[in-house]
Amino acid sequence: NIDILTKAYTRDKVMDIAEDLISEYNNINIEFALLMIDIDKFKNVNDTYGHQFGDEVLRKIVEITKKNVRDTDIVGRYGGEEFLILLQGVDSHNAISVAEKIRKSIEEYVFPKNDDSVTISIGISHFPTNGYLLDDLIFKSDQALYFAKEVKGRNSVVNWNEEIVEIKDLKNFNLEVNID
C-alpha cells in the first residue's frame, strides 16, 4: 500500500480510499477535493542531474506535501511524477489555499546540486460539485492540470470549471489546424 520510493500511498491504495470517501461522503453530504500534482519539466531534471537526483526530488515533493496537509488527508503516487491528494471536508476556497501552500513550499525549497528551482502544477476537482464518480473527478483534475501547465505556463494551481473544457477544445482545434 506504500510506494517504496516516495513513502506515499500507492496508486491502487489512494484510488481505493477515494472510492471509499465517495461512498461515505455521498450519504452524509460532505465534500472533498482531489488534487492532481505534476512536477514541471521533470524529464529535464532527470536528464540534467540524473535519475538518482530525480528520485530525491520525488521523495522531497512527498515530504513537503505531507508537511502542508493535515494528518487526515491522503497523499498518493498516481504515476511517475504525478501525485494525488485527497483533502477531506474542504470547500473550493480551502483546497486552492492548500494547493497554493504546497506549490509555493516546493518552489521555495532549494534542492542540492540543482541550479533551477523545481516547480509543480496542480489541478483540482471537487466531490460532489464536479462529479460523483472517481473517474470524473480524476478526468477533471487532469484537465485542470493540463490548463495549469499548457495555458498558464506551469507552476500554478487551477480549480476545474466549465471554461477549461472550452479552452482546451479550442487549443486542440488550433493545434490540429496548424498540423495540417
XYZ file of N, CA and C in Angstrom:
540
model
N 0.802 -1.220 0.000
C 0.000 0.000 0.000
C 0.844 1.283 0.000
N 2.121 1.148 0.269
C 3.009 2.317 0.318
C 4.040 2.213 -0.797
N 4.200 3.298 -1.546
C 5.201 3.370 -2.596
C 6.581 3.345 -1.954
N 7.422 2.419 -2.363
C 8.734 2.222 -1.738
C 9.609 3.464 -1.852
N 9.603 4.111 -3.010
C 10.481 5.256 -3.230
C 10.048 6.488 -2.448
N 8.778 6.841 -2.550
C 8.329 8.137 -2.022
C 7.693 8.073 -0.636
N 7.289 6.888 -0.218
C 6.566 6.686 1.049
C 5.158 7.287 1.012
N 4.664 7.580 -0.178
C 3.259 7.976 -0.357
C 2.456 6.693 -0.568
N 1.140 6.787 -0.473
C 0.315 5.632 -0.808
C 0.513 5.267 -2.271
N 0.327 4.004 -2.592
C 0.381 3.567 -3.986
C -0.870 4.048 -4.717
N -0.821 3.970 -6.022
C -1.971 4.358 -6.841
C -3.209 3.552 -6.460
N -3.060 2.246 -6.358
C -4.210 1.393 -6.019
C -4.808 1.786 -4.672
N -3.958 2.041 -3.693
C -4.452 2.366 -2.356
C -5.173 3.714 -2.358
N -4.606 4.724 -2.990
C -5.244 6.045 -2.996
C -6.563 5.996 -3.767
N -6.626 5.173 -4.797
C -7.876 5.029 -5.551
C -8.936 4.327 -4.694
N -8.532 3.323 -3.950
C -9.458 2.635 -3.043
C -9.987 3.602 -1.979
N -9.103 4.397 -1.418
C -9.509 5.371 -0.394
C -10.486 6.385 -0.995
N -10.199 6.856 -2.200
C -11.083 7.828 -2.866
C -12.464 7.223 -3.091
N -12.511 5.975 -3.550
C -13.812 5.307 -3.752
C -14.569 5.187 -2.432
N -13.845 4.867 -1.357
C -14.478 4.775 -0.034
C -15.026 6.135 0.405
N -14.269 7.197 0.151
C -14.736 8.541 0.509
C -15.998 8.903 -0.263
N -16.015 8.570 -1.547
C -17.191 8.853 -2.364
C -18.416 8.153 -1.776
N -18.271 6.884 -1.446
C -19.396 6.142 -0.860
C -19.830 6.741 0.470
N -18.864 7.026 1.318
C -19.172 7.554 2.648
C -19.740 8.976 2.582
N -19.099 9.844 1.826
C -19.490 11.252 1.800
C -20.772 11.484 1.024
N -21.075 10.617 0.079
C -22.313 10.750 -0.679
C -23.526 10.614 0.240
N -23.409 9.768 1.230
C -24.516 9.535 2.154
C -24.657 10.612 3.223
N -23.588 11.333 3.520
C -23.655 12.335 4.590
C -23.422 13.757 4.083
N -23.376 13.913 2.756
C -23.290 15.232 2.132
C -22.077 16.047 2.588
N -20.910 15.428 2.578
C -19.647 16.117 2.861
C -18.840 16.138 1.569
N -18.090 17.200 1.366
C -17.303 17.306 0.145
C -15.831 16.998 0.404
N -15.109 16.704 -0.667
C -13.660 16.603 -0.593
C -13.080 17.080 -1.916
N -11.801 17.445 -1.874
C -11.107 17.899 -3.068
C -10.100 16.840 -3.498
N -9.960 16.684 -4.798
C -8.963 15.799 -5.374
C -7.960 16.664 -6.117
N -6.737 16.686 -5.635
C -5.670 17.466 -6.256
C -4.763 16.535 -7.035
N -4.476 16.890 -8.273
C -3.521 16.144 -9.078
C -2.296 17.032 -9.267
N -1.163 16.523 -8.825
C 0.099 17.264 -8.894
C 0.995 16.634 -9.943
N 1.659 17.474 -10.712
C 2.654 17.007 -11.666
C 3.885 17.896 -11.525
N 5.065 17.277 -11.495
C 6.306 18.042 -11.413
C 6.594 18.618 -12.792
N 6.783 19.926 -12.845
C 7.036 20.606 -14.115
C 8.403 20.216 -14.678
N 8.420 19.857 -15.945
C 9.648 19.544 -16.682
C 10.532 18.541 -15.940
N 9.906 17.509 -15.402
C 10.654 16.523 -14.622
C 11.669 15.769 -15.479
N 11.372 15.562 -16.747
C 12.326 14.889 -17.649
C 13.634 15.657 -17.701
N 13.548 16.989 -17.695
C 14.767 17.807 -17.701
C 15.587 17.598 -16.432
N 14.896 17.424 -15.294
C 15.593 17.168 -14.027
C 16.387 15.868 -14.148
N 15.726 14.803 -14.612
C 16.408 13.510 -14.774
C 17.540 13.584 -15.789
N 17.287 14.249 -16.918
C 18.294 14.334 -17.976
C 19.507 15.166 -17.547
N 19.268 16.221 -16.783
C 20.342 17.122 -16.379
C 21.117 16.611 -15.170
N 20.421 16.103 -14.177
C 21.060 15.757 -12.907
C 21.093 14.263 -12.618
N 20.450 13.447 -13.436
C 20.466 12.009 -13.245
C 19.244 11.500 -12.502
N 18.993 10.222 -12.639
C 17.799 9.607 -12.058
C 17.868 9.516 -10.535
N 19.056 9.394 -9.975
C 19.152 9.370 -8.503
C 18.689 10.704 -7.928
N 19.088 11.784 -8.568
C 18.621 13.098 -8.123
C 17.111 13.214 -8.349
N 16.635 12.698 -9.480
C 15.199 12.694 -9.752
C 14.432 11.949 -8.672
N 14.980 10.831 -8.214
C 14.347 10.085 -7.125
C 14.298 10.926 -5.848
N 15.378 11.651 -5.574
C 15.399 12.514 -4.381
C 14.356 13.623 -4.494
N 14.170 14.153 -5.693
C 13.138 15.174 -5.917
C 11.757 14.587 -5.614
N 11.484 13.380 -6.105
C 10.194 12.736 -5.849
C 9.967 12.556 -4.347
N 10.992 12.080 -3.639
C 10.864 11.883 -2.189
C 10.602 13.208 -1.473
N 11.321 14.240 -1.872
C 11.192 15.539 -1.205
C 9.835 16.177 -1.504
N 9.330 16.004 -2.711
C 8.000 16.524 -3.067
C 6.948 15.942 -2.128
N 7.017 14.632 -1.892
C 6.056 13.986 -0.996
C 6.241 14.490 0.433
N 7.478 14.597 0.867
C 7.749 15.078 2.226
C 7.187 16.485 2.439
N 7.448 17.375 1.493
C 6.949 18.754 1.591
C 5.422 18.765 1.546
N 4.855 17.969 0.658
C 3.398 17.906 0.528
C 2.767 17.452 1.838
N 3.311 16.391 2.431
C 2.762 15.871 3.687
C 2.840 16.903 4.815
N 3.871 17.742 4.799
C 4.004 18.785 5.832
C 2.965 19.887 5.658
N 2.382 19.987 4.475
C 1.440 21.062 4.173
C -0.013 20.617 4.141
N -0.280 19.370 4.515
C -1.653 18.878 4.614
C -1.864 18.320 6.016
N -3.114 18.073 6.339
C -3.446 17.503 7.647
C -3.145 16.014 7.670
N -3.028 15.459 8.859
C -2.787 14.021 9.001
C -3.925 13.200 8.413
N -5.124 13.764 8.369
C -6.283 13.042 7.839
C -6.353 13.072 6.314
N -5.560 13.912 5.673
C -5.549 13.994 4.215
C -4.666 12.885 3.644
N -4.901 12.525 2.412
C -4.256 11.376 1.776
C -3.340 11.857 0.654
N -2.097 11.386 0.668
C -1.129 11.692 -0.387
C -0.735 10.373 -1.034
N -0.944 10.282 -2.348
C -0.617 9.049 -3.066
C 0.117 9.325 -4.359
N 0.928 8.369 -4.768
C 1.634 8.476 -6.049
C 0.722 7.906 -7.124
N 0.391 8.730 -8.100
C -0.531 8.327 -9.163
C 0.212 7.685 -10.332
N 1.367 8.219 -10.635
C 2.179 7.722 -11.739
C 3.597 8.207 -11.540
N 4.422 8.157 -12.551
C 5.826 8.543 -12.461
C 6.097 9.748 -11.583
N 5.734 10.931 -12.052
C 5.934 12.155 -11.275
C 4.604 12.850 -10.972
N 3.545 12.071 -10.975
C 2.216 12.601 -10.652
C 1.738 12.040 -9.316
N 1.074 12.914 -8.564
C 0.570 12.549 -7.250
C -0.872 12.994 -7.103
N -1.627 12.259 -6.296
C -2.991 12.640 -5.960
C -3.043 12.967 -4.474
N -3.796 14.001 -4.144
C -4.043 14.346 -2.751
C -5.551 14.425 -2.566
N -6.025 13.797 -1.509
C -7.440 13.865 -1.148
C -7.549 14.718 0.103
N -8.190 15.878 -0.044
C -8.406 16.790 1.081
C -9.847 16.618 1.524
N -10.011 16.062 2.692
C -11.342 15.705 3.169
C -12.037 16.876 3.849
N -13.324 17.054 3.513
C -14.151 18.055 4.156
C -13.745 19.492 3.888
N -13.204 19.763 2.714
C -12.810 21.131 2.378
C -13.593 21.641 1.177
N -13.836 22.935 1.181
C -14.502 23.556 0.042
C -13.460 24.014 -0.978
N -13.924 24.593 -2.056
C -13.060 25.020 -3.147
C -12.014 26.033 -2.688
N -12.436 26.999 -1.911
C -11.520 28.052 -1.448
C -10.388 27.455 -0.614
N -10.728 26.577 0.320
C -9.701 25.959 1.164
C -8.778 25.047 0.362
N -9.319 24.334 -0.606
C -8.497 23.454 -1.436
C -7.473 24.261 -2.227
N -7.896 25.386 -2.767
C -6.969 26.250 -3.510
C -5.886 26.780 -2.579
N -6.263 27.168 -1.368
C -5.280 27.668 -0.396
C -4.232 26.614 -0.061
N -4.681 25.388 0.178
C -3.751 24.303 0.485
C -2.851 24.031 -0.719
N -3.433 23.975 -1.909
C -2.653 23.718 -3.125
C -1.594 24.799 -3.334
N -1.965 26.042 -3.121
C -1.005 27.148 -3.266
C 0.115 27.044 -2.237
N -0.231 26.647 -1.037
C 0.765 26.477 0.029
C 1.773 25.387 -0.357
N 1.274 24.282 -0.887
C 2.150 23.196 -1.346
C 3.023 23.681 -2.492
N 2.397 24.308 -3.494
C 3.129 24.782 -4.675
C 4.251 25.735 -4.268
N 3.938 26.678 -3.419
C 4.919 27.681 -3.005
C 6.041 27.050 -2.171
N 5.706 26.124 -1.295
C 6.724 25.451 -0.468
C 7.713 24.679 -1.334
N 7.221 24.035 -2.368
C 8.102 23.279 -3.262
C 8.949 24.229 -4.096
N 8.344 25.283 -4.581
C 9.091 26.261 -5.383
C 10.226 26.890 -4.560
N 9.994 27.128 -3.279
C 10.982 27.786 -2.429
C 12.067 26.845 -1.904
N 11.815 25.532 -1.968
C 12.809 24.590 -1.465
C 14.017 24.576 -2.406
N 15.214 24.621 -1.829
C 16.440 24.598 -2.623
C 16.997 23.173 -2.608
N 16.945 22.529 -3.754
C 17.487 21.186 -3.883
C 19.000 21.275 -4.086
N 19.766 20.451 -3.390
C 21.222 20.452 -3.592
C 21.570 20.101 -5.039
N 22.613 20.715 -5.550
C 23.136 20.454 -6.906
C 22.195 20.895 -8.030
N 21.114 21.597 -7.711
C 20.165 21.996 -8.751
C 20.219 23.506 -8.902
N 20.536 23.965 -10.095
C 20.634 25.403 -10.349
C 19.270 26.067 -10.491
N 18.272 25.294 -10.867
C 16.930 25.831 -11.075
C 16.006 25.327 -9.974
N 14.987 26.114 -9.660
C 14.015 25.625 -8.681
C 13.126 24.583 -9.349
N 12.681 23.634 -8.556
C 11.735 22.630 -9.022
C 10.347 23.191 -8.744
N 9.473 23.106 -9.734
C 8.113 23.609 -9.560
C 7.110 22.513 -9.901
N 5.898 22.740 -9.444
C 4.806 21.806 -9.720
C 3.602 22.577 -10.234
N 2.734 21.857 -10.895
C 1.426 22.375 -11.286
C 0.383 21.476 -10.638
N -0.765 22.080 -10.304
C -1.804 21.340 -9.607
C -3.161 21.610 -10.240
N -3.898 20.535 -10.516
C -5.276 20.626 -10.975
C -6.190 20.107 -9.877
N -7.316 20.782 -9.678
C -8.219 20.447 -8.577
C -9.629 20.185 -9.099
N -10.247 19.135 -8.554
C -11.682 18.906 -8.750
C -12.289 18.627 -7.382
N -13.633 18.691 -7.311
C -14.324 18.559 -6.028
C -15.475 17.569 -6.128
N -15.597 16.777 -5.073
C -16.757 15.916 -4.893
C -17.692 16.610 -3.924
N -18.956 16.713 -4.206
C -19.711 16.208 -5.356
C -19.901 17.251 -6.460
N -19.408 18.460 -6.260
C -19.648 19.552 -7.207
C -19.269 19.184 -8.640
N -18.118 18.539 -8.827
C -17.629 18.216 -10.167
C -17.887 16.777 -10.584
N -18.591 16.021 -9.770
C -18.920 14.654 -10.139
C -19.052 13.749 -8.940
N -19.752 12.639 -9.183
C -19.980 11.632 -8.150
C -19.168 10.365 -8.406
N -18.447 10.320 -9.508
C -17.644 9.148 -9.852
C -16.163 9.517 -9.823
N -15.336 8.605 -9.341
C -13.904 8.864 -9.255
C -13.309 9.156 -10.628
N -13.731 8.426 -11.644
C -13.209 8.678 -12.997
C -13.483 10.116 -13.444
N -14.663 10.649 -13.125
C -14.991 12.029 -13.479
C -14.091 13.019 -12.741
N -13.874 12.762 -11.461
C -13.043 13.662 -10.661
C -11.598 13.653 -11.146
N -11.083 12.484 -11.452
C -9.707 12.394 -11.958
C -9.596 13.070 -13.316
N -10.569 12.831 -14.184
C -10.565 13.459 -15.503
C -10.552 14.982 -15.387
N -11.379 15.518 -14.500
C -11.468 16.974 -14.355
C -10.231 17.560 -13.683
N -9.659 16.851 -12.727
C -8.389 17.308 -12.134
C -7.294 17.306 -13.187
N -7.297 16.293 -14.041
C -6.307 16.202 -15.105
C -6.489 17.336 -16.121
N -7.734 17.669 -16.445
C -7.979 18.799 -17.349
C -7.483 20.103 -16.736
N -7.752 20.287 -15.441
C -7.288 21.498 -14.753
C -5.763 21.528 -14.709
N -5.146 20.372 -14.510
C -3.680 20.280 -14.515
C -3.124 20.634 -15.889
N -3.753 20.116 -16.929
C -3.350 20.449 -18.300
C -3.419 21.962 -18.516
N -4.491 22.566 -18.050
C -4.665 24.009 -18.184
C -3.552 24.745 -17.432
N -3.241 24.287 -16.229
C -2.185 24.917 -15.424
C -0.840 24.865 -16.145
N -0.567 23.752 -16.798
C 0.721 23.589 -17.459
C 0.771 24.271 -18.834
N -0.236 24.018 -19.637
C -0.177 24.445 -21.032
C -0.707 25.854 -21.288
N -1.657 26.281 -20.498
C -2.235 27.607 -20.735
C -1.628 28.643 -19.784
N -1.523 28.290 -18.505
C -0.968 29.223 -17.527
C 0.552 29.193 -17.478
N 1.164 28.223 -18.121
C 2.622 28.197 -18.216
C 3.345 27.504 -17.080
N 2.711 26.609 -16.385
C 3.298 25.808 -15.298
C 3.402 26.610 -14.004
N 3.830 25.883 -12.943
C 3.996 26.466 -11.613
C 2.743 27.224 -11.187
N 1.594 26.551 -11.322
C 0.332 27.208 -10.991
C -0.687 26.186 -10.492
N -1.758 26.722 -9.930
C -2.860 25.924 -9.410
C -4.120 26.319 -10.165
N -4.865 25.316 -10.646
C -6.103 25.601 -11.359
C -7.216 24.724 -10.796
N -8.304 25.372 -10.456
C -9.513 24.712 -9.997
C -10.382 24.438 -11.225
N -10.851 23.197 -11.396
C -11.611 22.859 -12.584
C -12.903 23.675 -12.672
N -13.228 24.101 -13.893
C -14.515 24.740 -14.173
C -14.864 24.490 -15.633
N -16.084 24.794 -16.003
C -16.584 24.512 -17.355
C -15.782 25.211 -18.447
N -15.227 26.374 -18.159
C -14.485 27.122 -19.179
C -13.219 26.404 -19.624
N -12.657 25.586 -18.764
C -11.442 24.844 -19.114
C -11.702 23.927 -20.302
N -12.851 23.283 -20.330
C -13.187 22.372 -21.430
C -13.205 23.140 -22.739
N -13.841 24.298 -22.745
C -13.936 25.088 -23.972
C -12.562 25.548 -24.441
N -11.727 26.016 -23.536
C -10.403 26.490 -23.905
C -9.537 25.330 -24.395
N -9.604 24.197 -23.698
C -8.808 23.039 -24.104
C -9.236 22.567 -25.479
N -10.544 22.486 -25.736
C -11.031 22.063 -27.044
C -10.572 23.036 -28.124
N -10.630 24.332 -27.842
C -10.205 25.334 -28.806
C -8.716 25.201 -29.086
N -7.921 25.006 -28.028
C -6.483 24.846 -28.209
C -6.184 23.610 -29.058
N -6.867 22.493 -28.775
C -6.658 21.283 -29.565
C -7.058 21.505 -31.015
N -8.153 22.230 -31.233
C -8.584 22.535 -32.596
C -7.504 23.343 -33.312
N -6.974 24.356 -32.643
C -5.921 25.172 -33.254
C -4.675 24.352 -33.550
N -4.314 23.433 -32.664
C -3.159 22.580 -32.917
C -3.395 21.695 -34.128
N -4.600 21.159 -34.255
C -4.905 20.307 -35.400
C -4.853 21.095 -36.693
N -5.347 22.324 -36.673
C -5.317 23.168 -37.877
C -3.882 23.464 -38.259
N -3.022 23.759 -37.286
C -1.628 24.060 -37.580
C -0.862 22.844 -38.095
N -1.238 21.666 -37.673
C -0.557 20.448 -38.120
C -0.870 20.169 -39.576
N -2.112 20.406 -39.990
C -2.484 20.159 -41.390
C -1.859 21.213 -42.251
